Coordinates of C-alpha atoms in Angstrom, one line a residue:
M219 CA 77.0 84.2 119.9
K220 CA 80.1 85.6 121.4
F221 CA 80.1 89.0 123.2
D222 CA 82.6 90.6 120.9
R223 CA 80.3 90.1 117.9
F224 CA 77.3 91.0 120.0
F225 CA 79.0 94.3 121.0
R226 CA 80.7 95.0 117.7
L227 CA 77.5 94.7 115.8
G228 CA 75.7 97.0 118.2
A229 CA 78.4 99.7 117.7
I230 CA 78.2 99.2 113.9
G231 CA 74.4 99.6 114.1
V232 CA 74.7 102.9 115.9
A233 CA 77.3 104.2 113.5
S234 CA 75.3 103.1 110.4
A235 CA 72.2 104.8 111.7
A236 CA 74.1 108.0 112.3
L237 CA 75.6 107.9 108.8
L238 CA 72.2 107.4 107.3
V239 CA 70.8 110.4 109.1
V240 CA 73.7 112.6 107.8
M241 CA 73.3 111.4 104.2
G242 CA 69.6 112.0 104.2
C243 CA 69.3 115.3 106.0
S244 CA 68.5 117.5 102.9
N245 CA 64.8 116.8 103.1
A246 CA 63.4 115.4 106.3
N247 CA 60.2 114.3 104.5
A248 CA 61.9 112.3 101.8
P249 CA 61.2 108.5 101.9
T250 CA 64.8 107.4 102.4
D251 CA 66.6 104.7 104.5
A252 CA 68.1 107.5 106.6
H253 CA 64.8 109.1 107.5
F254 CA 63.0 105.9 108.2
A255 CA 65.9 104.8 110.4
A256 CA 65.6 108.1 112.3
G257 CA 61.9 107.5 112.8
I258 CA 62.6 104.0 114.1
T259 CA 65.4 105.2 116.4
A260 CA 63.0 107.8 117.9
Y261 CA 60.5 105.1 118.5
L262 CA 63.1 102.8 120.2
R263 CA 64.2 105.6 122.5
H264 CA 60.7 106.2 123.8
G265 CA 59.9 104.5 127.1
G266 CA 60.8 100.9 127.1
N267 CA 60.3 100.3 123.3
G268 CA 63.9 99.5 122.6
R269 CA 64.7 97.5 125.8
I270 CA 65.6 93.8 125.7
C271 CA 64.4 92.2 128.9
Y272 CA 64.5 88.7 130.2
S273 CA 61.8 87.5 132.6
M274 CA 62.6 84.7 135.1
S275 CA 60.4 82.1 136.8
H276 CA 61.1 83.2 140.3
V277 CA 61.8 86.1 142.6
F278 CA 64.9 87.2 144.5
P279 CA 66.1 86.2 147.1
L280 CA 65.6 82.6 146.2
A281 CA 66.6 79.7 148.5
V282 CA 67.1 76.5 146.5
F283 CA 67.1 73.3 148.3
K284 CA 70.1 71.0 148.3
G285 CA 70.0 67.4 149.3
R286 CA 66.5 66.4 150.3
P287 CA 64.3 67.3 148.5
S288 CA 66.6 68.2 145.5
Y289 CA 66.4 71.4 143.5
G290 CA 63.3 73.2 144.4
Y291 CA 62.2 76.0 146.7
Y292 CA 59.3 76.6 149.1
N293 CA 56.7 79.2 148.0
P294 CA 55.0 80.6 151.2
T295 CA 52.2 82.1 149.2
E296 CA 51.2 78.8 147.6
Q297 CA 52.4 76.9 150.6
E298 CA 54.1 74.2 148.5
N299 CA 57.4 73.3 146.9
I300 CA 58.2 74.6 143.5
G301 CA 60.6 72.8 141.2
V302 CA 63.7 74.5 139.8
N303 CA 64.9 73.2 136.4
S304 CA 68.5 72.8 135.3
D305 CA 68.4 75.9 133.0
T306 CA 67.3 78.1 136.0
L307 CA 70.2 76.8 138.1
D308 CA 72.6 77.4 135.3
H309 CA 71.3 81.0 134.9
L310 CA 71.7 81.6 138.6
Q311 CA 75.3 80.5 138.5
Q312 CA 76.0 82.8 135.5
F313 CA 74.5 85.7 137.6
V314 CA 76.9 84.7 140.4
R315 CA 79.9 84.7 138.1
A316 CA 78.8 88.1 136.7
G317 CA 78.7 89.6 140.2
L318 CA 74.9 90.2 140.1
V319 CA 74.0 87.6 142.6
T320 CA 75.6 86.2 145.8
T321 CA 75.1 82.9 147.5
K322 CA 74.8 81.8 151.1
H323 CA 74.2 78.5 152.8
V324 CA 71.0 78.6 154.9
L325 CA 68.2 76.5 156.3
T326 CA 64.8 77.1 154.6
P327 CA 61.3 75.8 155.0
T328 CA 60.2 72.9 152.8
E329 CA 56.9 71.2 152.6
D330 CA 56.6 67.8 154.2
T331 CA 54.4 64.9 153.2
E332 CA 51.6 65.9 155.6
G333 CA 51.3 69.4 154.4
G334 CA 53.4 71.0 157.1
T335 CA 57.0 72.3 156.8
F336 CA 60.4 71.5 158.2
L337 CA 63.8 73.2 157.7
T338 CA 66.2 71.8 155.1
P339 CA 69.7 73.0 153.8
A340 CA 69.5 75.4 150.9
V341 CA 71.6 77.9 148.9
R342 CA 70.1 81.4 149.1
Y343 CA 70.6 83.5 146.0
A344 CA 70.3 87.2 146.6
L345 CA 71.1 90.3 144.6
T346 CA 74.4 92.1 145.0
S347 CA 74.5 95.9 144.9
L348 CA 75.1 95.8 141.2
G349 CA 72.4 93.2 140.8
Q350 CA 70.0 95.6 142.6
Q351 CA 70.7 98.2 140.0
V352 CA 69.9 96.1 136.9
I353 CA 67.5 93.4 138.1
F354 CA 63.9 93.8 139.3
P355 CA 63.7 91.3 142.2
G356 CA 60.1 90.5 141.7
N357 CA 57.1 90.6 143.9
S358 CA 53.8 88.7 144.6
S359 CA 52.5 89.6 141.1
Q360 CA 55.5 89.7 138.9
N361 CA 58.7 87.5 138.7
A362 CA 62.2 88.8 138.6
Q363 CA 63.3 90.5 135.4
I364 CA 66.6 91.9 134.0
C365 CA 66.6 94.5 131.2
F366 CA 70.1 94.4 129.9
A367 CA 70.4 95.8 126.4
G368 CA 68.9 98.3 123.9
L369 CA 67.9 97.9 120.4
T370 CA 69.4 99.9 117.6
V371 CA 68.8 100.1 113.8
K372 CA 71.3 98.0 112.0
K373 CA 69.8 98.8 108.6
V374 CA 66.6 99.5 106.7
V375 CA 66.1 96.5 104.5
D376 CA 63.1 97.7 102.3
F377 CA 60.2 100.0 102.3
T378 CA 57.1 100.5 100.1
I379 CA 56.5 103.5 97.9
P380 CA 54.6 105.9 100.2
G381 CA 50.8 106.1 99.6
Q382 CA 47.6 107.5 101.0
E383 CA 45.8 105.7 103.8
H384 CA 43.0 107.2 105.8
G385 CA 44.2 110.7 104.8
E386 CA 47.8 110.0 105.8
T387 CA 51.0 109.3 103.8
V388 CA 52.3 106.0 104.9
S389 CA 55.0 103.4 104.1
T390 CA 55.6 99.9 105.3
V391 CA 59.2 99.6 106.5
Q392 CA 61.3 96.4 107.0
W393 CA 64.5 96.7 109.1
K394 CA 67.1 94.7 111.0
A395 CA 67.8 95.4 114.6
D396 CA 71.1 95.2 116.5
A397 CA 71.7 95.3 120.3
V398 CA 74.0 97.2 122.6
P399 CA 74.5 96.0 126.2
D400 CA 73.9 98.4 129.0
K401 CA 77.0 100.2 130.3
K402 CA 76.7 98.6 133.8
L403 CA 76.7 95.1 132.2
R404 CA 79.4 95.5 129.6
A405 CA 82.2 94.2 131.9
P406 CA 80.5 90.8 132.6
F407 CA 79.5 90.5 128.9
Q408 CA 83.1 91.1 127.9
K409 CA 84.2 88.3 130.3
G410 CA 81.6 85.9 128.8
A411 CA 79.9 85.6 132.1
L412 CA 76.3 85.8 130.8
P413 CA 76.1 83.6 127.7
F414 CA 72.4 82.8 128.2
L415 CA 71.6 86.5 127.9
Q416 CA 73.8 86.9 124.9
S417 CA 72.0 84.0 123.2
Y418 CA 68.6 85.5 124.2
A419 CA 69.6 88.9 122.7
A420 CA 70.8 87.1 119.5
G421 CA 67.4 85.6 119.1
Q422 CA 65.7 88.9 119.7
I423 CA 67.5 90.6 116.8
A424 CA 67.6 87.7 114.4
A425 CA 64.3 88.3 112.5
T426 CA 63.6 91.2 110.1
R427 CA 61.2 93.5 111.7
S428 CA 58.3 95.4 110.0
G429 CA 56.1 98.4 110.8
M430 CA 54.3 101.4 109.6
A431 CA 55.9 104.8 109.0
V432 CA 53.5 107.8 108.9
L433 CA 54.7 111.2 107.5
T434 CA 54.0 114.1 109.9
N435 CA 55.3 117.6 110.3
H436 CA 58.0 116.1 112.4
G437 CA 59.2 113.7 109.7
W438 CA 58.5 110.0 109.5
V439 CA 57.0 108.5 112.7
Y440 CA 57.3 104.8 113.1
S441 CA 55.0 102.3 114.9
P442 CA 55.7 98.5 114.9
G443 CA 53.4 95.9 113.2
E444 CA 51.3 93.5 115.3

């Protein structure tokens, strides 16, 4: 999925949601596409509900072996070598092209056949100043993660006629999402430097979503299905 489509659809989703809200503003309690879209949008803007994040299999900085042994890194906590697959290497190179990660040739520990370590040539991947702003580097309990886009409401596909459930007026709503890249990452996306994240975002917004809307004195409040 090319960035121009990824970005354009996100902009359309925002505009469509705004138009729906304007069209349906006469009665905030009416079961309309506009009011359900407004409830979903409020949900997406709360906390991290609308964030698209990608979790990695490593932390930063990461020193990847070159030569002997090939494509791995030494984990001092586990005291062993950990393999690095080709997808991870490709993603690291994309981060480099996007200006989020820098590289440096270093010597790093590697496990030997007797359980000890020796130094071997490696490429060290570390976050740039921009990378530090958008990527969580990871720690002993959580791998690195990048949150790079936000969900928007592309359109409400369908909803059930509101009915009573446990004393509340509820409706099941189906909708399609779109995605808008974060401002700090729009430039690398426009340059096509992060295709794996574009593909990941496309997968996140492909399916129709479903959840429950409950009528309150603040209008329709949305919560996602399991």
